[in-house]
Tab-separated table of C-alpha atoms in Angstrom:
chain	number	residue	atom	x	y	z
B	1	MET	CA	21.588	77.842	126.315
B	2	ALA	CA	23.045	81.294	126.910
B	3	LEU	CA	25.542	79.832	129.387
B	4	VAL	CA	26.492	77.101	126.872
B	5	SER	CA	27.039	79.582	123.988
B	6	THR	CA	28.971	81.923	126.249
B	7	GLY	CA	31.133	79.111	127.547
B	8	ALA	CA	31.895	77.986	124.046
B	9	LEU	CA	32.898	81.530	123.112
B	10	ALA	CA	35.145	81.801	126.158
B	11	LEU	CA	36.740	78.492	125.330
B	12	VAL	CA	37.631	79.675	121.849
B	13	ALA	CA	38.616	83.267	122.817
B	14	LEU	CA	40.780	82.475	125.868
B	15	PRO	CA	43.678	82.900	126.266
B	16	ALA	CA	43.438	86.182	124.379
B	17	ASP	CA	44.950	86.140	120.831
B	18	PRO	CA	46.603	89.313	119.489
B	19	ASP	CA	44.359	89.080	116.494
B	20	GLY	CA	41.208	88.696	118.638
B	21	VAL	CA	38.233	86.407	118.114
B	22	PRO	CA	36.947	85.670	114.610
B	23	LEU	CA	34.209	88.126	113.791
B	24	ALA	CA	31.794	85.387	112.621
B	25	LEU	CA	32.043	83.712	116.011
B	26	VAL	CA	31.210	86.951	117.878
B	27	VAL	CA	28.267	87.680	115.507
B	28	GLY	CA	26.978	84.123	116.016
B	29	TRP	CA	27.179	84.501	119.797
B	30	LEU	CA	25.294	87.846	119.679
B	31	VAL	CA	22.596	86.332	117.400
B	32	ILE	CA	22.097	83.487	119.855
B	33	LEU	CA	21.833	86.020	122.841
B	34	VAL	CA	19.341	88.088	120.947
B	35	LEU	CA	17.189	85.131	120.110
B	36	LEU	CA	17.306	83.924	123.665
B	37	ALA	CA	16.476	87.378	124.949
B	38	ALA	CA	13.489	87.587	122.524
B	39	HIS	CA	12.295	84.155	123.566
B	40	ALA	CA	12.536	85.098	127.280
B	41	ALA	CA	10.646	88.303	126.656
B	42	ALA	CA	7.903	86.516	124.757
B	43	ARG	CA	7.446	84.047	127.640
B	44	GLY	CA	7.449	86.809	130.163
B	45	LEU	CA	4.686	88.585	128.425
B	46	ARG	CA	2.512	85.516	128.399
B	47	THR	CA	2.910	84.647	132.053
B	48	THR	CA	0.303	85.817	134.601
B	49	ARG	CA	2.551	85.006	137.607
B	50	ALA	CA	3.510	87.953	139.769
B	51	VAL	CA	7.304	88.527	139.585
B	52	PRO	CA	9.192	90.850	141.905
B	53	THR	CA	10.164	93.789	139.784
B	54	VAL	CA	13.370	95.012	141.647
B	55	PRO	CA	15.205	91.647	141.840
B	56	VAL	CA	14.443	90.902	138.319
B	57	LEU	CA	15.676	94.234	137.041
B	58	GLY	CA	18.906	93.927	139.143
B	59	LEU	CA	19.555	90.405	137.737
B	60	ALA	CA	18.941	91.772	134.219
B	61	LEU	CA	21.405	94.571	134.717
B	62	VAL	CA	24.051	92.144	136.012
B	63	LEU	CA	23.542	89.940	133.025
B	64	LEU	CA	23.825	92.910	130.672
B	65	ALA	CA	26.963	94.275	132.464
B	66	ALA	CA	28.812	90.946	132.561
B	67	PRO	CA	29.319	90.633	128.730
B	68	VAL	CA	30.347	94.294	128.481
B	69	LEU	CA	32.936	94.060	131.284
B	70	ALA	CA	34.176	90.774	129.846
B	71	GLY	CA	34.566	92.505	126.495
B	72	PHE	CA	36.700	95.266	127.969
B	73	GLU	CA	38.854	92.793	129.876
B	74	TYR	CA	39.195	90.686	126.786
B	75	ASP	CA	40.341	93.705	124.729
B	76	ALA	CA	42.874	94.624	127.336
B	77	ALA	CA	44.176	91.036	127.300
B	78	ARG	CA	44.297	91.130	123.530
B	79	GLN	CA	46.341	94.364	123.600
B	80	ARG	CA	48.749	92.721	126.087
B	81	ALA	CA	49.071	89.833	123.632
B	82	GLN	CA	49.702	92.168	120.740
B	83	HIS	CA	52.431	93.915	122.810
B	84	ALA	CA	54.018	90.666	123.762
B	85	ARG	CA	54.034	89.585	120.122
B	86	LEU	CA	55.625	92.916	119.046
B	87	GLU	CA	58.235	92.638	121.801
B	88	LYS	CA	59.130	89.174	120.554
B	89	GLN	CA	59.432	90.412	116.971
B	90	LEU	CA	61.657	93.350	118.062
B	91	LEU	CA	63.817	90.987	120.133
B	92	ASP	CA	64.079	88.678	117.132
B	93	ARG	CA	65.263	91.608	115.025
B	94	LEU	CA	67.779	92.529	117.753
B	95	GLY	CA	68.969	88.934	117.881
B	96	GLU	CA	69.460	88.820	114.086
B	97	ALA	CA	71.526	92.021	114.254
B	98	ASP	CA	73.542	90.462	117.118
B	99	ARG	CA	74.178	87.303	115.167
B	100	THR	CA	75.349	89.384	112.191
B	101	VAL	CA	77.930	91.158	114.345
B	102	ALA	CA	79.037	87.909	115.982
B	103	ARG	CA	79.340	86.151	112.583
B	104	TYR	CA	82.087	88.493	111.466
B	105	GLU	CA	83.859	88.884	114.833
B	106	THR	CA	86.826	86.829	113.677
B	107	SER	CA	87.078	87.931	110.033
B	108	GLY	CA	86.565	91.623	111.024
B	109	TYR	CA	85.066	94.718	109.391
B	110	ALA	CA	87.047	94.734	106.153
B	111	GLY	CA	85.108	93.123	103.340
B	112	HIS	CA	81.856	92.906	105.412
B	113	GLU	CA	81.031	96.602	105.613
B	114	SER	CA	77.467	96.115	104.309
B	115	ALA	CA	76.739	93.404	106.902
B	116	PHE	CA	77.875	95.649	109.743
B	117	SER	CA	75.953	98.610	108.326
B	118	SER	CA	72.852	96.439	108.173
B	119	ALA	CA	73.256	95.505	111.906
B	120	LEU	CA	73.771	99.146	112.801
B	121	THR	CA	70.634	100.141	110.934
B	122	ALA	CA	68.590	97.513	112.845
B	123	TYR	CA	69.916	98.930	116.148
B	124	ARG	CA	69.003	102.463	114.980
B	125	ASP	CA	65.453	101.518	113.874
B	126	LEU	CA	64.801	99.695	117.225
B	127	SER	CA	65.978	102.734	119.201
B	128	ARG	CA	64.202	105.320	117.055
B	129	ASP	CA	60.907	103.550	116.174
B	130	HIS	CA	60.382	101.577	119.430
B	131	PRO	CA	62.174	103.500	122.221
B	132	GLY	CA	60.103	101.976	125.031
B	133	SER	CA	60.589	98.350	123.923
B	134	ALA	CA	62.739	95.804	125.755
B	135	ALA	CA	64.809	95.462	122.600
B	136	ALA	CA	65.524	99.217	122.453
B	137	HIS	CA	66.733	99.160	126.093
B	138	LYS	CA	69.230	96.465	125.175
B	139	VAL	CA	70.755	98.466	122.229
B	140	PRO	CA	73.260	100.482	124.243
B	141	ALA	CA	74.838	97.195	125.458
B	142	ARG	CA	74.796	95.907	121.920
B	143	LEU	CA	76.578	99.011	120.696
B	144	ARG	CA	79.387	98.389	123.031
B	145	THR	CA	79.799	94.872	121.538
B	146	TYR	CA	79.528	96.528	118.089
B	147	TYR	CA	82.319	99.044	118.778
B	148	ARG	CA	84.516	96.320	120.356
B	149	THR	CA	84.055	94.000	117.325
B	150	VAL	CA	84.548	96.648	114.606
B	151	GLY	CA	87.506	98.187	116.417
B	152	ALA	CA	89.199	94.851	117.198
B	153	PRO	CA	92.186	95.450	114.792
B	154	PHE	CA	93.324	98.338	116.959
B	155	GLY	CA	93.464	96.116	120.054
B	156	LYS	CA	95.621	93.726	118.128
B	157	GLY	CA	98.073	96.477	117.041
B	158	ASP	CA	97.097	96.183	113.416
B	159	TYR	CA	97.132	99.880	112.854
B	160	CYS	CA	96.747	99.885	109.144
B	161	GLU	CA	93.837	97.558	109.319
B	162	ALA	CA	92.261	99.592	112.072
B	163	VAL	CA	92.045	102.847	110.166
B	164	ASP	CA	88.890	102.135	108.072
B	165	PRO	CA	86.962	100.404	110.925
B	166	LEU	CA	87.662	103.378	113.236
B	167	ARG	CA	86.608	105.826	110.601
B	168	HIS	CA	83.322	103.864	110.336
B	169	LEU	CA	82.841	104.096	114.103
B	170	LEU	CA	83.243	107.875	113.997
B	171	THR	CA	80.061	107.894	111.894
B	172	VAL	CA	77.895	105.714	114.200
B	173	PRO	CA	76.599	108.604	116.385
B	174	ARG	CA	75.325	110.382	113.279
B	175	THR	CA	73.712	107.251	112.023
B	176	MET	CA	72.118	106.319	115.263
B	177	GLY	CA	70.855	109.842	116.018
B	178	THR	CA	71.378	112.319	118.838
B	179	GLY	CA	71.572	110.805	122.262
B	180	ARG	CA	71.346	107.177	121.184
B	181	VAL	CA	75.097	106.394	121.589
B	182	PRO	CA	76.682	106.676	125.063
B	183	GLU	CA	79.106	109.581	125.306
B	184	ASP	CA	82.087	107.368	126.204
B	185	LEU	CA	81.468	105.273	123.042
B	186	ALA	CA	81.039	108.271	120.835
B	187	ALA	CA	84.435	109.507	122.060
B	188	TRP	CA	86.181	106.127	121.789
B	189	PRO	CA	87.304	106.061	118.103
B	190	ALA	CA	88.973	109.461	117.624
B	191	PRO	CA	92.089	108.987	119.754
B	192	ARG	CA	92.544	105.502	118.538
B	193	LEU	CA	92.262	106.692	114.915
B	194	ALA	CA	94.999	109.197	115.505
B	195	THR	CA	97.185	106.464	116.946
B	196	SER	CA	96.412	104.183	114.095
B	197	LEU	CA	97.247	106.784	111.458
B	198	TYR	CA	100.524	107.416	113.174
B	199	GLY	CA	101.396	103.721	113.685
B	200	CYS	CA	100.570	102.839	110.041
B	201	GLY	CA	102.236	105.895	108.697
B	202	ILE	CA	105.566	105.475	110.356
B	203	GLY	CA	105.541	101.726	109.341
B	204	GLY	CA	105.816	102.913	105.734
B	205	LEU	CA	108.615	105.416	106.256
B	206	GLY	CA	111.535	104.747	103.890
B	207	THR	CA	109.812	101.841	102.095
B	208	LYS	CA	109.336	101.621	98.337
B	209	ASP	CA	105.553	101.756	98.737
B	210	SER	CA	105.714	105.270	100.126
B	211	SER	CA	102.036	105.990	99.608
B	212	THR	CA	101.248	104.211	102.946
B	213	ALA	CA	103.315	106.728	104.980
B	214	GLU	CA	102.350	109.791	102.917
B	215	TYR	CA	98.563	109.051	103.102
B	216	HIS	CA	98.231	108.248	106.748
B	217	LEU	CA	100.685	110.886	108.089
B	218	THR	CA	99.081	113.503	105.937
B	219	ALA	CA	95.658	112.502	107.255
B	220	LEU	CA	96.991	112.589	110.778
B	221	LEU	CA	98.171	116.244	110.369
B	222	GLU	CA	94.990	117.270	108.636
B	223	GLU	CA	92.535	115.628	110.997
B	224	TYR	CA	94.363	115.611	114.346
B	225	PRO	CA	97.096	118.344	114.011
B	226	ASP	CA	97.139	119.002	117.810
B	227	SER	CA	97.298	115.360	118.846
B	228	PRO	CA	100.290	113.867	120.695
B	229	GLU	CA	100.834	111.545	117.649
B	230	ALA	CA	101.124	114.462	115.253
B	231	GLY	CA	103.856	115.806	117.345
B	232	LYS	CA	105.835	112.548	117.009
B	233	ILE	CA	105.997	112.658	113.170
B	234	VAL	CA	109.112	114.902	112.840
B	235	PRO	CA	111.236	112.991	115.440
B	236	GLU	CA	110.339	109.738	113.774
B	237	VAL	CA	111.268	110.984	110.315
B	238	GLU	CA	114.537	112.376	111.763
B	239	LYS	CA	115.310	109.014	113.318
B	240	HIS	CA	114.817	107.215	109.982
B	241	VAL	CA	116.950	109.723	108.035
B	242	SER	CA	119.755	109.477	110.634
B	243	PHE	CA	119.738	105.666	110.429
B	244	SER	CA	120.048	105.688	106.670
B	245	LEU	CA	122.795	108.289	106.791
B	246	LYS	CA	124.947	106.105	109.106
B	247	ASP	CA	128.118	104.772	107.514
B	248	LYS	CA	128.436	101.591	109.610
B	249	GLY	CA	125.945	99.295	111.267
B	250	ALA	CA	122.998	100.518	109.211
B	251	GLU	CA	121.665	99.651	105.800
B	252	SER	CA	123.720	98.691	102.771
B	253	PRO	CA	124.613	101.707	100.598
B	254	CYS	CA	122.044	100.693	97.995
B	255	ASP	CA	119.273	100.231	100.520
B	256	ALA	CA	120.200	103.447	102.274
B	257	ALA	CA	120.125	105.373	98.926
B	258	SER	CA	116.679	104.020	98.192
B	259	SER	CA	115.473	104.811	101.756
B	260	LEU	CA	116.853	108.347	101.678
B	261	GLN	CA	115.190	109.183	98.387
B	262	THR	CA	111.913	107.749	99.654
B	263	LEU	CA	112.220	109.622	102.944
B	264	ALA	CA	112.901	112.843	101.176
B	265	ASP	CA	109.775	112.375	98.960
B	266	GLN	CA	107.636	111.435	101.949
B	267	ALA	CA	108.750	114.400	104.118
B	268	THR	CA	108.125	116.769	101.194
B	269	SER	CA	104.648	115.254	100.579
B	270	VAL	CA	103.520	115.167	104.192
B	271	ALA	CA	104.688	118.809	104.673
B	272	LYS	CA	101.965	119.826	102.257
B	273	ALA	CA	99.204	118.644	104.579
B	274	ASP	CA	96.327	121.151	104.823
B	275	GLY	CA	96.453	122.941	108.170
B	276	ALA	CA	99.745	121.347	109.290
B	277	PRO	CA	101.487	123.526	111.947
B	278	ALA	CA	104.135	125.797	110.487
B	279	ALA	CA	106.823	124.414	112.770
B	280	THR	CA	106.058	120.910	111.524
B	281	VAL	CA	106.180	121.983	107.901
B	282	THR	CA	109.563	123.632	108.440
B	283	ALA	CA	110.999	120.707	110.293
B	284	LEU	CA	109.871	118.213	107.575
B	285	GLY	CA	111.505	120.314	104.928
B	286	ARG	CA	114.727	120.263	106.909
B	287	GLN	CA	114.671	116.442	107.159
B	288	ALA	CA	113.965	116.210	103.387
B	289	ASP	CA	117.027	118.313	102.791
B	290	ARG	CA	119.098	116.074	105.063
B	291	ALA	CA	117.997	113.065	103.187
B	292	LYS	CA	118.733	114.582	99.776
B	293	GLY	CA	122.164	115.713	101.042
B	294	GLY	CA	123.174	112.155	101.806
B	295	LEU	CA	121.998	110.739	98.556
B	296	PRO	CA	125.170	111.324	96.426
B	297	THR	CA	127.483	109.476	98.709
B	298	LYS	CA	125.106	106.618	99.233
B	299	THR	CA	124.447	106.343	95.445
B	300	TRP	CA	128.199	106.387	94.876
B	301	ASN	CA	128.900	103.705	97.436
B	302	CYS	CA	126.022	101.554	95.990
B	303	ALA	CA	127.738	101.715	92.540
B	304	LEU	CA	131.189	100.904	94.035
B	305	ASP	CA	129.683	97.877	95.798
B	306	ALA	CA	128.530	96.506	92.411
B	307	TYR	CA	132.022	96.870	91.048
B	308	HIS	CA	133.585	95.108	94.037
B	309	ASP	CA	130.955	92.400	93.741
B	310	LYS	CA	131.935	91.970	90.107
B	311	ASP	CA	128.450	92.875	88.938
B	312	TYR	CA	129.647	94.931	86.055
B	313	ALA	CA	126.298	95.501	84.399
B	314	ALA	CA	124.924	96.955	87.586
B	315	THR	CA	128.095	99.032	87.929
B	316	GLN	CA	127.480	100.615	84.490
B	317	SER	CA	123.898	101.312	85.269
B	318	ARG	CA	124.524	102.815	88.756
B	319	MET	CA	127.530	104.874	87.659
B	320	ARG	CA	125.606	106.307	84.732
B	321	ASP	CA	122.709	107.112	87.041
B	322	PHE	CA	125.153	108.868	89.384
B	323	THR	CA	126.549	111.102	86.632
B	324	ALA	CA	123.086	111.856	85.356
B	325	ARG	CA	121.855	112.915	88.795
B	326	TYR	CA	124.967	114.555	90.256
B	327	GLY	CA	126.790	115.989	87.236
B	328	ASN	CA	128.406	118.652	89.411
B	329	ASP	CA	129.725	116.231	92.022
B	330	GLY	CA	133.470	115.833	92.199
B	331	ARG	CA	133.271	112.140	91.749
B	332	THR	CA	131.495	112.339	88.377
B	333	PRO	CA	134.745	112.030	86.309
B	334	LEU	CA	135.743	109.000	88.271
B	335	ALA	CA	132.230	107.573	87.808
B	336	ARG	CA	132.693	107.792	84.028
B	337	LYS	CA	136.037	105.932	84.399
B	338	TYR	CA	134.197	103.154	86.331
B	339	VAL	CA	131.673	102.802	83.481
B	340	ILE	CA	134.577	102.207	81.055
B	341	ALA	CA	136.403	99.795	83.396
B	342	ALA	CA	133.170	97.812	84.065
B	343	GLN	CA	132.637	97.314	80.311
B	344	VAL	CA	136.144	96.020	79.979
B	345	ALA	CA	135.888	93.812	83.028
B	346	ASP	CA	132.578	92.464	81.843
B	347	GLU	CA	134.412	90.905	78.839
B	348	LEU	CA	137.841	90.503	80.473
B	349	PRO	CA	137.323	89.502	84.135
B	350	ALA	CA	140.958	90.025	85.030
B	351	ALA	CA	140.470	93.726	84.501
B	352	GLY	CA	138.098	93.797	87.452
B	353	LYS	CA	141.077	93.582	89.775
B	354	VAL	CA	141.963	97.171	88.831
B	355	LYS	CA	140.395	100.148	90.585
B	356	PRO	CA	140.039	102.898	88.071
B	357	THR	CA	141.485	106.340	88.887
B	358	THR	CA	141.302	109.681	87.151
B	359	SER	CA	144.982	109.576	86.339
B	360	SER	CA	146.009	110.006	82.687
B	361	GLY	CA	149.069	109.905	80.525
B	362	GLY	CA	152.359	108.043	80.746
B	363	SER	CA	155.733	107.672	79.009
B	364	ILE	CA	155.138	104.515	76.876
B	365	THR	CA	153.604	104.867	73.372
B	366	VAL	CA	150.800	102.513	72.350
B	367	THR	CA	149.275	103.047	68.837
B	368	VAL	CA	145.910	101.534	68.218
B	369	ARG	CA	144.916	100.876	64.544
B	370	ASN	CA	141.587	99.700	63.030
B	371	ASP	CA	142.085	97.082	60.327
B	372	SER	CA	138.294	96.708	59.868
B	373	PRO	CA	135.737	98.266	57.566
B	374	GLU	CA	133.636	98.719	60.781
B	375	ALA	CA	134.033	101.557	63.160
B	376	VAL	CA	135.038	100.512	66.725
B	377	GLU	CA	135.081	101.975	70.124
B	378	VAL	CA	138.263	101.166	72.090
B	379	LEU	CA	138.097	101.040	75.882
B	380	TYR	CA	141.027	100.435	78.209
B	381	THR	CA	141.748	100.291	81.884
B	382	GLY	CA	144.849	99.587	84.022
B	383	PRO	CA	147.113	102.282	85.436
B	384	VAL	CA	144.867	104.663	83.448
B	385	THR	CA	141.388	104.310	82.087
B	386	GLY	CA	139.903	105.772	79.004
B	387	SER	CA	138.048	105.217	75.693
B	388	PHE	CA	138.013	106.609	72.177
B	389	GLN	CA	136.490	105.802	68.811
B	390	LEU	CA	138.119	104.864	65.556
B	391	GLY	CA	136.347	105.137	62.174
B	392	GLY	CA	136.184	102.202	59.766
B	393	CYS	CA	138.991	101.469	57.306
B	394	GLU	CA	137.569	101.969	53.776
B	395	SER	CA	140.289	99.914	52.133
B	396	CYS	CA	140.128	97.074	54.710
B	397	LYS	CA	138.072	93.924	54.651
B	398	ARG	CA	136.676	91.377	57.025
B	399	TYR	CA	138.958	88.352	57.409
B	400	GLU	CA	137.856	84.749	57.092
B	401	TRP	CA	137.714	83.170	60.536
B	402	ALA	CA	139.971	80.391	59.297
B	403	ASP	CA	142.644	82.795	58.326
B	404	THR	CA	142.931	84.000	61.910
B	405	LEU	CA	143.766	80.500	63.017
B	406	ASN	CA	146.849	80.428	60.914
B	407	PRO	CA	149.982	81.042	63.101
B	408	ALA	CA	151.360	83.329	60.427
B	409	PHE	CA	148.249	85.535	60.407
B	410	LYS	CA	149.210	89.120	61.059
B	411	PRO	CA	146.564	91.892	60.851
B	412	CYS	CA	147.324	95.591	60.124
B	413	PRO	CA	149.946	94.723	57.475
B	414	SER	CA	152.352	97.492	56.602
B	415	GLY	CA	151.936	99.620	53.481
B	416	ARG	CA	148.326	100.751	54.278
B	417	SER	CA	146.959	103.679	56.084
B	418	TYR	CA	144.617	102.901	59.054
B	419	PRO	CA	142.454	104.942	61.351
B	420	SER	CA	144.583	105.116	64.472
B	421	LYS	CA	145.167	106.816	67.793
B	422	THR	CA	148.392	106.918	69.781
B	423	LEU	CA	148.215	106.733	73.570
B	424	ARG	CA	150.853	107.375	76.151
B	425	LEU	CA	150.456	104.950	78.957
B	426	PRO	CA	152.259	104.241	82.229
B	427	ALA	CA	154.140	100.901	82.684
B	428	GLY	CA	151.947	98.017	83.892
B	429	THR	CA	149.110	95.849	82.555
B	430	THR	CA	146.514	97.504	80.433
B	431	TYR	CA	143.364	95.742	79.421
B	432	PHE	CA	141.767	96.636	76.048
B	433	LEU	CA	138.244	96.072	74.739
B	434	HIS	CA	137.343	96.696	71.157
B	435	LYS	CA	133.627	97.103	70.519
B	436	PRO	CA	132.213	97.320	67.006
B	437	ARG	CA	130.039	100.371	66.716
B	438	SER	CA	126.375	99.529	66.431
B	439	GLY	CA	124.592	100.610	63.275
B	440	SER	CA	127.459	99.836	60.897
B	441	GLY	CA	125.616	96.813	59.575
B	442	LEU	CA	128.675	94.538	59.603
B	443	GLY	CA	128.120	92.832	62.936
B	444	GLY	CA	130.937	91.660	65.083
B	445	SER	CA	131.499	90.869	68.787
B	446	PRO	CA	133.707	92.630	71.249
B	447	ALA	CA	137.345	91.626	71.392
B	448	THR	CA	139.749	91.871	74.271
B	449	ASP	CA	143.483	92.127	74.681
B	450	THR	CA	145.837	92.255	77.687
B	451	VAL	CA	149.057	94.198	77.193
B	452	LYS	CA	151.888	94.334	79.726
B	453	VAL	CA	153.443	97.658	78.922
B	454	ARG	CA	157.171	98.091	79.717
B	455	GLY	CA	159.486	101.050	79.429
B	456	GLY	CA	161.797	101.174	76.414
B	457	TYR	CA	159.280	99.717	73.965
B	458	THR	CA	156.644	101.037	71.615
B	459	TYR	CA	153.410	99.028	71.007
B	460	THR	CA	150.863	98.734	68.312
B	461	GLU	CA	147.393	97.397	69.066
B	462	CYS	CA	145.334	96.272	65.999
B	463	ALA	CA	141.663	95.798	65.789
B	464	TYR	CA	140.068	93.753	62.941
B	465	THR	CA	136.894	91.865	62.126
B	466	ALA	CA	136.684	88.199	61.215
B	467	LYS	CA	133.297	87.007	59.881
B	468	GLY	CA	130.993	88.366	62.603
B	469	PHE	CA	133.664	88.186	65.303
B	470	GLY	CA	135.436	91.300	66.512
B	471	SER	CA	139.024	90.632	67.332
B	472	SER	CA	142.353	92.314	68.053
B	473	GLY	CA	146.023	91.758	68.046
B	474	ILE	CA	149.163	93.370	69.597
B	475	ASP	CA	152.534	93.978	68.178
B	476	GLY	CA	155.305	95.031	70.526
C-alpha cells in the first residue's frame, strides 16, 4: 500500500512543477504512511517470531531516508522549474521590447518616443533586476539594434530629422545605469549630433525660415564649440554671403536681397551663442556687415526689375521701401521719381517706356489748372518726372458726364481764377496723371493725358471732374 501511494504521488508530482505538489496531496500521502507505519508497528508487537534486529533496523533507516532524499531532489527540481519559468518570462519581456523597436524601424523615432522609451525601460529593468538571466545577457546586442534603429535618419543624411533621435541616444547611458551600455555605443551619438546640427543648420542659411539655421548652429557652438563642424560655420556663412552678393550668375536681385537680410540676421543671432569662441563671434559679425552692405544695391535692383517687368504696383512698394530703409543713399531721390513714374505708368502704360531721371526744368511752359471743386495731385513723367498738388476750385463744379462727350466741350473756360501751377519742361512727350485727393468726399477716378511738348509753344493742362470720373484736357 505504501508503494502504491508513493507511486501515485510520484506520478502526480513528476516532472517537477514550479509551484510544487498540492499541499492536500502531500498531507494525504503522509497520513497514509503514518497509518501504515502504525499498522506495521502494531503487528510487530503482537508477533512472537524472532526477527534479526540489525537487518530490520537497516531496512527501516533506508525506508526513512528515501522519502527525505526524494524530497530534497524534488525541491531542487522544482527550483529548476521555477528558474526556467522565470527565464521564459524574462525572454518574453525581452522579445516584446524587441518587437516594439522593430515595429517602428521604418517610421522612425519621431512621433513614437513613448514606445521607444518603453522598450528602453524594459532593457534597463532586465539588466538591473535580473543581471544573471539569459535575457539580460542579450541586452547589449539589443541596444546596438536600438541605437541603429533610433539613429537611422543620420545614416540616410536626414540631418534635421536626426537631431532629436540623437539627443535621445545621448540619454540612454544615464537611463540604463553605469556600465550597462558598451563604451562604443555610449560615444556613438555625440559626433553624429554635431554633424547633424551643422548639416541642418547650413541647410537653412539664407532661407525665409531662418529659425532652422539659427537654432541648430547656435546649439552646435554651445554644445560642441571645439568640434570640426563648429569650425566650418564661418566659411559656410561667408560662402552664402558671397553668392548672394554676386552680380551675375547668382540669385535674382529680389532673392539676393531677401537672402542677404536673412543671412545678416542669422549671423548676428548665431554670434550670440553662449561660449562661442571669440574668433567665431568676430568673424560672424564681419559676415553680417558684408551682407548688410550689399542690401541697398540688391534692394534697388529688385525695385528696378519690377519697373522693367511693368509691375508698377511692386515698383511703388519696393521703391518706397528703399527710401524708408536707405534715406541717405544717393539713389533715394531717383527712387522717389520711380514711385511717381510707376503711378503714371500704372494708369497710362505708354509712360512705362520712359526711365525716370533726376533731371528737372526745361524751356517750355506748361500751366496746369484745376477746374474741379476737388483737390488733385498731378504726377508727370517723361524727360523730367515730378508731382505737385492743386487745391480745389471753390467756384467750380462737377460736370455732367454727357457734357464731356460734346465736341464743343471745353473745361477751364476763361474769365475764372483756378488753382494752378506752371511747369517748365523740356521738349518731348510728357505723360500726366491727375489723381483726386482722397478724403474730399467728391469721389473721382484718376485721369491721364499725353502731351507732346514742342519748342515755341505754351501749353495749358486742365483737370476737371465729371460725375465721379476724374478727367483732364490739354490746350496748346
